[in-house]
mmCIF file of C-alpha atoms in Angstrom:
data_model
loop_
_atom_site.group_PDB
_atom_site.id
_atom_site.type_symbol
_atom_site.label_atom_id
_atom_site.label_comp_id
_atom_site.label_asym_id
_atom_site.label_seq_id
_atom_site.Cartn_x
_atom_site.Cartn_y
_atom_site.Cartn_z
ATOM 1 C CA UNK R 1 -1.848 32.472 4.701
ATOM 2 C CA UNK R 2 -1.137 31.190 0.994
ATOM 3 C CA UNK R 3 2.166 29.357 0.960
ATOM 4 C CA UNK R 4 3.988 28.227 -1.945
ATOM 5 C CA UNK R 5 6.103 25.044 -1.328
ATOM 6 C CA UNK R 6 9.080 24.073 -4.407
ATOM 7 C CA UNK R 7 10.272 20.909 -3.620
ATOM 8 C CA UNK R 8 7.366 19.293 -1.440
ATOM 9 C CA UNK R 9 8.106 15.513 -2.843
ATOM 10 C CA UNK R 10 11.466 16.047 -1.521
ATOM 11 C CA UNK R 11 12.640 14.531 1.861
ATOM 12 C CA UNK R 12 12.330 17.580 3.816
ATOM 13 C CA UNK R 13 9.798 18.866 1.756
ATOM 14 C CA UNK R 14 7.117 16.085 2.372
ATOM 15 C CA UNK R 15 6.915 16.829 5.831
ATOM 16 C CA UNK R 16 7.380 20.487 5.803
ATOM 17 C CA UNK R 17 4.304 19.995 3.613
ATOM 18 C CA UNK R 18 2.397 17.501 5.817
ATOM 19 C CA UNK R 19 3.531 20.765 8.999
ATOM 20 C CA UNK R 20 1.984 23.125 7.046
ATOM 21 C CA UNK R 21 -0.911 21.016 5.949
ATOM 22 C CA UNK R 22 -2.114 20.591 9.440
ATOM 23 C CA UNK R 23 -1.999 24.277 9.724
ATOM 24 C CA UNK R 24 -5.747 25.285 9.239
ATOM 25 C CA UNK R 25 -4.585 28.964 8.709
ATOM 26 C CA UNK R 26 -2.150 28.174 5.584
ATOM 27 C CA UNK R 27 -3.293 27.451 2.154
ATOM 28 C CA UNK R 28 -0.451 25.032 0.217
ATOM 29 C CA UNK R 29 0.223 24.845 -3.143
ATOM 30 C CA UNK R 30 3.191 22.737 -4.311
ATOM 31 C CA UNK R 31 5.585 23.392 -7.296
ATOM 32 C CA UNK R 32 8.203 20.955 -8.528
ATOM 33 C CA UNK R 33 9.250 19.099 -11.471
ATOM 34 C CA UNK R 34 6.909 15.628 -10.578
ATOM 35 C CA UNK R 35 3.339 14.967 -12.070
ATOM 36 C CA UNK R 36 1.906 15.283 -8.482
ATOM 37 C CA UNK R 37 2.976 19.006 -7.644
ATOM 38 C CA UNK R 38 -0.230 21.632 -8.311
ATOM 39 C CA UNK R 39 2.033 23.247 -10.343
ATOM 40 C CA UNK R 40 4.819 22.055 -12.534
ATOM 41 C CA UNK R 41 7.651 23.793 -12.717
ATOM 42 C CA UNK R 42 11.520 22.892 -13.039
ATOM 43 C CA UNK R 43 13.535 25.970 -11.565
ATOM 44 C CA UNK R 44 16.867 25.052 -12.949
ATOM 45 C CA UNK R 45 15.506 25.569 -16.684
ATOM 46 C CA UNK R 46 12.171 27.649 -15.884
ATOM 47 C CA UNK R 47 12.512 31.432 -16.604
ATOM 48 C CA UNK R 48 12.400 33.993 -14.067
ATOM 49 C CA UNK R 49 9.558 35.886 -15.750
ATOM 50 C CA UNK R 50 7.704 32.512 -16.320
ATOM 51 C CA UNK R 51 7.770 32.027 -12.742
ATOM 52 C CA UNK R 52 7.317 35.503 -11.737
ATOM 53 C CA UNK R 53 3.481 35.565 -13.502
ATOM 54 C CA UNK R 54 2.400 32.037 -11.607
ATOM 55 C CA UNK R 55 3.545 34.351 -8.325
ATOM 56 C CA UNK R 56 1.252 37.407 -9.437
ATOM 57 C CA UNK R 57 -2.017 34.476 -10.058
ATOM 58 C CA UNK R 58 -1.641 32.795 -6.801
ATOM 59 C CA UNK R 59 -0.244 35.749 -4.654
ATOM 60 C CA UNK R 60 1.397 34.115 -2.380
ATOM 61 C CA UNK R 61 2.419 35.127 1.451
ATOM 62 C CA UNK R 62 5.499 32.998 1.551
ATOM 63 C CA UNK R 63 7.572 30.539 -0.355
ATOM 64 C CA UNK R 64 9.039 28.280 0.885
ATOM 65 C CA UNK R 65 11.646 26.376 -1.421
ATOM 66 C CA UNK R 66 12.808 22.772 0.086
ATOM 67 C CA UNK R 67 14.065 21.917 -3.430
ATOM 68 C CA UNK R 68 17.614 21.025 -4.866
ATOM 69 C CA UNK R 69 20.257 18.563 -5.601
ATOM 70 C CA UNK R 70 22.885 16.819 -3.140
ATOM 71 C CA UNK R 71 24.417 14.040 -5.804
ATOM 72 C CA UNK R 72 26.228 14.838 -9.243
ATOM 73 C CA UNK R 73 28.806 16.699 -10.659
ATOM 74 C CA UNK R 74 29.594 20.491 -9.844
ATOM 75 C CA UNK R 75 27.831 21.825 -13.136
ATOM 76 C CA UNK R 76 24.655 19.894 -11.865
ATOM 77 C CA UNK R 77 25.017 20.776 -8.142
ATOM 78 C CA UNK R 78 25.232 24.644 -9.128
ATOM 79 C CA UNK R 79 22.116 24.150 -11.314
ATOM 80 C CA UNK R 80 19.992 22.849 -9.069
ATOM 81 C CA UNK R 81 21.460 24.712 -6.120
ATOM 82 C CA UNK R 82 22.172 28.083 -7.239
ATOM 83 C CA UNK R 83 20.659 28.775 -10.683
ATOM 84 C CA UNK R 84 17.462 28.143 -9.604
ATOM 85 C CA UNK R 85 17.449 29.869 -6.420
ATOM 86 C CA UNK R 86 19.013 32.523 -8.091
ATOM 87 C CA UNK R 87 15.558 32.186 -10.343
ATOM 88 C CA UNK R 88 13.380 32.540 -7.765
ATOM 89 C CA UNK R 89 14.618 35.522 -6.373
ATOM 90 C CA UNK R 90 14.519 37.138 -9.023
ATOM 91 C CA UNK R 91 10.876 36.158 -9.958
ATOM 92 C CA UNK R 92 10.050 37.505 -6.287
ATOM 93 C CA UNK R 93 12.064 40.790 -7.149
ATOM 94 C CA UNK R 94 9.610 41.298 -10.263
ATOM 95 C CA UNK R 95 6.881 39.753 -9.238
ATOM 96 C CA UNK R 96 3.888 42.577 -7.206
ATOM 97 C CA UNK R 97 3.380 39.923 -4.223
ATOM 98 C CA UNK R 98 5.752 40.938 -2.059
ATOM 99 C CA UNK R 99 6.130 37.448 -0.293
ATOM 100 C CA UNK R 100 8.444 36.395 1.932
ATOM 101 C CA UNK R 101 10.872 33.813 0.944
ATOM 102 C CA UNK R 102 12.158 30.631 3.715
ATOM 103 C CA UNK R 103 15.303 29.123 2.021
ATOM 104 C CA UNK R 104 16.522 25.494 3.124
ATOM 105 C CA UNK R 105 20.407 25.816 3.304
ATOM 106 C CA UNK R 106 22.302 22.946 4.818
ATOM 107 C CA UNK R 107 25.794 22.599 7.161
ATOM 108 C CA UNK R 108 27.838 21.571 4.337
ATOM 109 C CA UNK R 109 28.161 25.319 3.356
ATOM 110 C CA UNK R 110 30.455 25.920 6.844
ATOM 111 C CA UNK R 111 32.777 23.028 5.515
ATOM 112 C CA UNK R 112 35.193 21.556 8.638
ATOM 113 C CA UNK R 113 35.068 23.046 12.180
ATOM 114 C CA UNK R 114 37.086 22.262 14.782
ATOM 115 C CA UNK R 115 36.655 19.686 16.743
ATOM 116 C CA UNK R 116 34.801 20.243 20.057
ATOM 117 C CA UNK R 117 33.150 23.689 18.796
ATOM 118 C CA UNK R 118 29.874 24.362 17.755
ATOM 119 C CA UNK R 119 29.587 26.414 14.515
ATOM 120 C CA UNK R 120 26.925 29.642 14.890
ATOM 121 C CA UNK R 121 25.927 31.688 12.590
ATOM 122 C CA UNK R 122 28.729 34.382 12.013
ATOM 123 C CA UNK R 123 31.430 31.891 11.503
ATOM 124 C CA UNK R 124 33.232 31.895 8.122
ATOM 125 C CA UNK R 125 31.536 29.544 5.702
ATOM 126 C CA UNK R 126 34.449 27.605 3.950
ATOM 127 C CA UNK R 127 32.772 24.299 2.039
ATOM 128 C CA UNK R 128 35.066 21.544 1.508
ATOM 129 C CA UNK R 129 33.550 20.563 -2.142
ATOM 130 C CA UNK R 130 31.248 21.536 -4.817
ATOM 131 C CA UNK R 131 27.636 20.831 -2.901
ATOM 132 C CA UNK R 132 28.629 23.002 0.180
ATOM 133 C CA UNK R 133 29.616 25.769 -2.597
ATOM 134 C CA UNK R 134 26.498 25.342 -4.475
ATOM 135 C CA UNK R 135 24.203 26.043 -1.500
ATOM 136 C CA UNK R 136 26.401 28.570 -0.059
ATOM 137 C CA UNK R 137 25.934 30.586 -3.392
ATOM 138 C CA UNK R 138 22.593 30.170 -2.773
ATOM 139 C CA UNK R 139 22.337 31.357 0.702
ATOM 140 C CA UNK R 140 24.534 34.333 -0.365
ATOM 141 C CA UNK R 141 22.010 35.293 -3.468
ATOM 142 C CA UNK R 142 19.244 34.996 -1.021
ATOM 143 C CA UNK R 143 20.711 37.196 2.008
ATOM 144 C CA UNK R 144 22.131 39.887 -1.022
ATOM 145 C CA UNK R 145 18.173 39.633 -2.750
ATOM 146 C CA UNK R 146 16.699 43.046 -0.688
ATOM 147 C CA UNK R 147 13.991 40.147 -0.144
ATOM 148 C CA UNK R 148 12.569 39.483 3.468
ATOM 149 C CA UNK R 149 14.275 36.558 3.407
ATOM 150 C CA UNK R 150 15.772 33.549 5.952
ATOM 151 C CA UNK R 151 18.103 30.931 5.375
ATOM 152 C CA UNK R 152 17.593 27.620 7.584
ATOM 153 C CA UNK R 153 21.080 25.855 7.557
ATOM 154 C CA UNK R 154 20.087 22.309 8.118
ATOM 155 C CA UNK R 155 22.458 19.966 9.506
ATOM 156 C CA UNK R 156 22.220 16.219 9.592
ATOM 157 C CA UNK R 157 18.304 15.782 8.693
ATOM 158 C CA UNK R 158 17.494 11.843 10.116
ATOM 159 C CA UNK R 159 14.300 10.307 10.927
ATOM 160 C CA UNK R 160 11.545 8.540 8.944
ATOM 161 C CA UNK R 161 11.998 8.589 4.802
ATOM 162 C CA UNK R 162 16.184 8.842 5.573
ATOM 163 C CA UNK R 163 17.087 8.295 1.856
ATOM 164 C CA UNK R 164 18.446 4.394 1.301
ATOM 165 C CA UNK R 165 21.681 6.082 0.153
ATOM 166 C CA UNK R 166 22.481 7.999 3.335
ATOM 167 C CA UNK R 167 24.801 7.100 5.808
ATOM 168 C CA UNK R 168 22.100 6.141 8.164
ATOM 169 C CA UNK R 169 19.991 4.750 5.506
ATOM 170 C CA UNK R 170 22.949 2.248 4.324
ATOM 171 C CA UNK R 171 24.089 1.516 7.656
ATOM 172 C CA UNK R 172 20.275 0.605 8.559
ATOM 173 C CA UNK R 173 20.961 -1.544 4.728
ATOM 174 C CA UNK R 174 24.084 -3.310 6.200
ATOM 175 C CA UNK R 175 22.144 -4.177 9.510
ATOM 176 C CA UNK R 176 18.860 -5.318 7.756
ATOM 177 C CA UNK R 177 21.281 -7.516 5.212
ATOM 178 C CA UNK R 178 23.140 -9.064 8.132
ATOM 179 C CA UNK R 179 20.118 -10.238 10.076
ATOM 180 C CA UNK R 180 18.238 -11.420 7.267
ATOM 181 C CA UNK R 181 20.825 -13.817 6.146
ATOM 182 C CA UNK R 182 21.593 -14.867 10.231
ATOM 183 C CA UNK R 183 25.519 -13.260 10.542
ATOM 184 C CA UNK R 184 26.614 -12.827 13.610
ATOM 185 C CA UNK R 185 28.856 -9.959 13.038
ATOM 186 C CA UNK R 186 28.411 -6.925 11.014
ATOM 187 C CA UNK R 187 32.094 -4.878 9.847
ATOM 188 C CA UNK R 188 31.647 -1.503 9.688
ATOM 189 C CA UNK R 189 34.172 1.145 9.042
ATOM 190 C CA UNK R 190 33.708 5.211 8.697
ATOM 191 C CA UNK R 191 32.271 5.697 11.425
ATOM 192 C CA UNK R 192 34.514 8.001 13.252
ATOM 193 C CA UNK R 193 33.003 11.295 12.160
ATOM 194 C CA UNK R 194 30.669 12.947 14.308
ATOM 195 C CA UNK R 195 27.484 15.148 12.898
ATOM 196 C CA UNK R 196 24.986 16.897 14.716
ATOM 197 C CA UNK R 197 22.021 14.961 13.572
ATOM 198 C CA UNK R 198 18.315 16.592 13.623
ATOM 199 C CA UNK R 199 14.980 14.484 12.946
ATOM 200 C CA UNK R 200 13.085 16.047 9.521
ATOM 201 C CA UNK R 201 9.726 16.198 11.664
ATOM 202 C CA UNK R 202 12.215 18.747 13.494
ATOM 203 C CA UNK R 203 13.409 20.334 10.856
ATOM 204 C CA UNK R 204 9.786 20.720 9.685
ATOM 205 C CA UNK R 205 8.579 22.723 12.400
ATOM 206 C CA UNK R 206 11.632 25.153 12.049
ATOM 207 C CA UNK R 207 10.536 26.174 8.670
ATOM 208 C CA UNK R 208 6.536 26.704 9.874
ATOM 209 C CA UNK R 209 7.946 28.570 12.655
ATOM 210 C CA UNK R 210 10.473 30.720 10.221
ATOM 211 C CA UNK R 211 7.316 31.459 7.622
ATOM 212 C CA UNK R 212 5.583 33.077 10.476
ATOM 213 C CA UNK R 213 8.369 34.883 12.168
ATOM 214 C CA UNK R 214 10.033 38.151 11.062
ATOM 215 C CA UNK R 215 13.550 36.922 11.636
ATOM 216 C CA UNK R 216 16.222 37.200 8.764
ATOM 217 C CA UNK R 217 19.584 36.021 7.917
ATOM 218 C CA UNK R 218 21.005 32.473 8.592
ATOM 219 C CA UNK R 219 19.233 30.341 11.344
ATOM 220 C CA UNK R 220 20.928 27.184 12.232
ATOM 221 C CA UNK R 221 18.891 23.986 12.890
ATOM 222 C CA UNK R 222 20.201 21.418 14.496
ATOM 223 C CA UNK R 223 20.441 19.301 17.495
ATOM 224 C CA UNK R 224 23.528 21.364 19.249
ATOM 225 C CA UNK R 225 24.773 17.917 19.815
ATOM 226 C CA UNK R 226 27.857 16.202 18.165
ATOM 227 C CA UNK R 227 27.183 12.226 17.801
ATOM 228 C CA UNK R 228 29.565 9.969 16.202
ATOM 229 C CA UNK R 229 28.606 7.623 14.286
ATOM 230 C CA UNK R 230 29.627 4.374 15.569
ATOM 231 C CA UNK R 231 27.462 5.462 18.786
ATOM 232 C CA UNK R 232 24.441 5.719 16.284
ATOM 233 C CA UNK R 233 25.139 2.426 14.644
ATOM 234 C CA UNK R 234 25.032 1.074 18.632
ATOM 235 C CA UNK R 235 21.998 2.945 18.863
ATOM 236 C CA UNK R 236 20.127 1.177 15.230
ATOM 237 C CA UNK R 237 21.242 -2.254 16.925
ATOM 238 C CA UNK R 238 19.596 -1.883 19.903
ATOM 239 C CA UNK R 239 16.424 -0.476 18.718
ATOM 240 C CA UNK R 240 17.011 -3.285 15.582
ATOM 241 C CA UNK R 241 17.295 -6.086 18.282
ATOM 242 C CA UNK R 242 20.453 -7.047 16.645
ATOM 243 C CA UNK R 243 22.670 -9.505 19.157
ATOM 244 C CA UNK R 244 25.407 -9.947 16.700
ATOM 245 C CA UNK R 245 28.799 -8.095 17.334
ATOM 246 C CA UNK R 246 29.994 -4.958 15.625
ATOM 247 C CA UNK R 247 32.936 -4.502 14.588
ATOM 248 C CA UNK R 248 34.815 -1.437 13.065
ATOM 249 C CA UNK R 249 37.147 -1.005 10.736
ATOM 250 C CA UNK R 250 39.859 1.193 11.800
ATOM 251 C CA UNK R 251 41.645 4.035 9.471
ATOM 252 C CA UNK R 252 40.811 7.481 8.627
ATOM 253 C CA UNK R 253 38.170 8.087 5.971
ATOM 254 C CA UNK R 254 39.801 8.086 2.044
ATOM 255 C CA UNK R 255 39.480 10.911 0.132
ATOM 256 C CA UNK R 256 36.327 12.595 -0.495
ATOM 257 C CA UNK R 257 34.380 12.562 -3.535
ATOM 258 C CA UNK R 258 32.855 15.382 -5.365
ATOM 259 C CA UNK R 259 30.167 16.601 -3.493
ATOM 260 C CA UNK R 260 27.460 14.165 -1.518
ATOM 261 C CA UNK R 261 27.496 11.399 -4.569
ATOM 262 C CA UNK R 262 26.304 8.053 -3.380
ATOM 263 C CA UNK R 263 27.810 5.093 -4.347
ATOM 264 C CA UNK R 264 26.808 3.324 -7.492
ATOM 265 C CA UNK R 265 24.308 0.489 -6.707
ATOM 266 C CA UNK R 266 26.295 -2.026 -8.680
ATOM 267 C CA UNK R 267 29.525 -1.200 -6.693
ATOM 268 C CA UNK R 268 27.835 -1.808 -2.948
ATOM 269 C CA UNK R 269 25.298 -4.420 -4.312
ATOM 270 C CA UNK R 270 28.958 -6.636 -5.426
ATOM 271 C CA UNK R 271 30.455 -8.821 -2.740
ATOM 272 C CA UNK R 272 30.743 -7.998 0.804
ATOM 273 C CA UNK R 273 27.377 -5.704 1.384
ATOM 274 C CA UNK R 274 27.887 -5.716 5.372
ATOM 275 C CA UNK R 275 30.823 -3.682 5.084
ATOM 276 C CA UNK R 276 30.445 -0.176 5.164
ATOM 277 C CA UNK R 277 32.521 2.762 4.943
ATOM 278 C CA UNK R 278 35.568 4.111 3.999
ATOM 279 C CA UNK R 279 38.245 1.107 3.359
ATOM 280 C CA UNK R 280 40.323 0.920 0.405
ATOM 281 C CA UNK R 281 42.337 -1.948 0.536
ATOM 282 C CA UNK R 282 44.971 0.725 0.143
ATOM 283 C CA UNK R 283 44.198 2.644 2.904
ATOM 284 C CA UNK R 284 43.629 0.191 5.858
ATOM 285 C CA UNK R 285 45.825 -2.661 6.588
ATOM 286 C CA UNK R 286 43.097 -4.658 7.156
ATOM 287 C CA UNK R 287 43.065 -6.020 3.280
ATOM 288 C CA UNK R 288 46.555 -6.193 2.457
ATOM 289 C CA UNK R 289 46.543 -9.972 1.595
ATOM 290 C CA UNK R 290 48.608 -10.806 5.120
ATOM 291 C CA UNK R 291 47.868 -14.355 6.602
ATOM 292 C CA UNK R 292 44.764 -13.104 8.886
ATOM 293 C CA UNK R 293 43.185 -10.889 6.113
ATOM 294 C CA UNK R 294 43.221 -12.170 2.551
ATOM 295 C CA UNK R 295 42.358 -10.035 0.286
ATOM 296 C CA UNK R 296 39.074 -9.633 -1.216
ATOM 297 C CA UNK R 297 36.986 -6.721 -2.785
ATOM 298 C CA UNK R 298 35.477 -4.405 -1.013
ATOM 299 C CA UNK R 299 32.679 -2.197 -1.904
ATOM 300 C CA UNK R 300 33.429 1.618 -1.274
ATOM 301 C CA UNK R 301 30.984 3.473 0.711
ATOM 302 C CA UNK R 302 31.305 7.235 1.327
ATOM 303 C CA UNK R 303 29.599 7.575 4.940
ATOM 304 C CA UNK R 304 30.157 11.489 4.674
ATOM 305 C CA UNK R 305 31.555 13.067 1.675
ATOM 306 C CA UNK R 306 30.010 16.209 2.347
ATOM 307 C CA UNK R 307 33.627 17.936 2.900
ATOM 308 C CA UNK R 308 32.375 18.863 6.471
ATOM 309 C CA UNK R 309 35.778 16.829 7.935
ATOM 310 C CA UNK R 310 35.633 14.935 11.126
ATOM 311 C CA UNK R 311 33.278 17.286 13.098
ATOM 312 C CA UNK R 312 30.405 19.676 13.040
ATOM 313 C CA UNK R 313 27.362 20.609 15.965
ATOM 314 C CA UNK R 314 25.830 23.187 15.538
ATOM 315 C CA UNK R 315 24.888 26.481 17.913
ATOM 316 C CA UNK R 316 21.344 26.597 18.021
ATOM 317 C CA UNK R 317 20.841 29.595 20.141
ATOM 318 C CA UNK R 318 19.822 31.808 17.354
ATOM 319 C CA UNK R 319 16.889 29.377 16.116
ATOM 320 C CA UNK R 320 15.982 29.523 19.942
ATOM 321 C CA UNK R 321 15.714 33.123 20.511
ATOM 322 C CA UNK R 322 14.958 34.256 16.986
ATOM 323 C CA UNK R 323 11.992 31.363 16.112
ATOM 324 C CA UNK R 324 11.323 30.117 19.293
ATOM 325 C CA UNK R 325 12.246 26.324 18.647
ATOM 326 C CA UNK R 326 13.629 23.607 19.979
ATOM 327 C CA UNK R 327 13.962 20.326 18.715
ATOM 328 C CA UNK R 328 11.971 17.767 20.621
ATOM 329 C CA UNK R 329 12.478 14.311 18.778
ATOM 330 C CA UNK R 330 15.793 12.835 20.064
ATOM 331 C CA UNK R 331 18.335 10.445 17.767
ATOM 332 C CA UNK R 332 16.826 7.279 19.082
ATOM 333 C CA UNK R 333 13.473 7.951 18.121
ATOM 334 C CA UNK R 334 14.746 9.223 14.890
ATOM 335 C CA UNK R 335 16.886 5.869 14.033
ATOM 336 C CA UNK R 336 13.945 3.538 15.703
ATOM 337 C CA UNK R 337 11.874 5.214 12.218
ATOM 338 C CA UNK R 338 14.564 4.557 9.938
ATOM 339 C CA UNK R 339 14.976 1.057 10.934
ATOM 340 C CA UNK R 340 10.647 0.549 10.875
ATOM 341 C CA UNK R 341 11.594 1.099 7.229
ATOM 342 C CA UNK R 342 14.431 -0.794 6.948
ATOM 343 C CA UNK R 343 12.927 -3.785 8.084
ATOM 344 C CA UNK R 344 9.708 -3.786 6.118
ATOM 345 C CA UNK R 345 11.680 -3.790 3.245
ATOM 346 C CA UNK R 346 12.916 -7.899 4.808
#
């Protein structure tokens, strides 16, 4: 089976490409934007037609596209997102190869839920901010192509290679930072929210499993389990060895920034780098300048600007019947990887 791979030096992408690699059956080639793809290619500037004659030289079974954007503005987010998958279906529409196309969608594009549910398939989509509506314009292109098509909404992808900027990835930061320099407490604060996290080696087999199937439509992959996130931070700092306390910072989360944008380095590298989350000195009392808490800057770290609100878990019954998978890799094992990298970096 010849499968093209777009996006295979991305986070999912490297290990749906190491998945399909250890396939003996599939023959990989990788297109992308970086010196090390087989192909070079950038989808949000490439021409349809451009792209459509690489598909009628390699002839490809399937495609599989992993790539896209989850930081920047809205005009970047719908590039990356949605004018380029709205390229490659149309290069599959002209092109004579007749593959079959596996999209990567994420959980962002159902926006909030309500807490205690788990989102399936047929619920409305309503994205709370410009990434969500990005890849929910692409998943809607995709399913209105004519193309035997699937869309795997991703939820909460964790596990080894968890981008540094991630809310795992800086709360593994904040917990590497505060052992390193011997502090017995670590202040955290966002952590209320609760996201149905699923390890990338996971999410990996879902997509080999969806390039052999049939199935069409959306496929949710996920865990089908809510955690919050101060349970996973008590999870890193067991696995970490960490004896110090934690300690959260109460308040809601602040207001959410466009899409998934990450802080800027120099604003969480300044001051207090073992405080994470969502604490204006505006918004929480703890930094009003009262006797007990003088004030003092705080760096502003979005754990989950990904206008999904204070809940999502997904139903996975539909990846169960329709692909026959399950995930296998639970949260601990996923979070003792991230911190293996964490701590190297020491």
């Amino acid at each position: 089976m010849r499968v093209l791979l777009i996006g295979a030096n991305g986070y999912i992408g490297r290990y749906v490409a190491d998945r399909l690699l250890a396939d003996p059956a599939v023959q990989l080639t990788a297109l992308g934007r970086g010196d090390d793809a087989d192909v070079r290619f950038d989808l949000a500037s490439g021409s349809p037609g451009a792209l459509t004659r690489f598909l009628d030289a390699v002839h490809p079974g399937v495609v599989i596209n992993c790539a896209g954007a989850t930081r920047g503005g809205a005009r970047e987010l719908t590039r990356h997102n949605t004018v380029a998958v709205a390229t490659v279906c149309e290069a599959l529409r002209r092109s004579g190869c007749g593959a079959r196309l596996v999209q990567i969608g994420c959980a962002a594009e159902y926006g909030p839920s309500q807490p205690g549910s788990s989102t399936a398939e047929d619920a409305v989509p309503r994205p709370g901010g410009p990434y969500g509506v990005s890849k929910l314009a692409a998943t809607e292109l995709v399913l209105g192509s004519g193309l035997d098509a699937v869309v795997l909404r991703v939820f909460s992808p964790a596990g080894p290679g968890t981008p540094a900027g991630s809310p795992l990835g800086r709360l593994a930061e904040a917990m590497r930072r505060a052992m390193q320099s011997g502090d017995g407490e670590l202040k955290l604060g966002g952590l209320g929210v609760q996201r149905d996290f699923v390890d990338v080696r996971d999410v990996a087999r879902a997509v080999h499993a969806a390039s052999l199937s049939a199935a069409q439509g959306v496929i949710n992959i996920g865990s089908g389990r809510a955690v919050r996130l101060r349970d996973a931070a008590a999870t890193l700092a067991r696995v970490a060895g960490y004896s110090g306390a934690l300690h959260e910072l109460d308040g809601p989360p602040g207001p959410l920034r466009p899409g998934i944008g990450h802080p800027r380095p120099e604003v969480l590298g300044q001051h207090r780098p073992e405080v994470l989350g969502h604490h204006r000195a505006e918004t929480l009392g703890h930094h009003r300048g009262d006797a007990d808490h003088p004030p003092h800057p705080v760096p502003v770290a979005y754990p989950y600007p990904d206008g999904c609100g204070s809940w999502q878990q997904a139903d996975v019954r539909t990846a169960r019947d329709r692909l026959g998978w399950r995930p296998r890799i639970n949260l601990e094992e996923s979070l003792a990887d991230i911190w293996m990298e964490a701590a190297c970096r020491i």
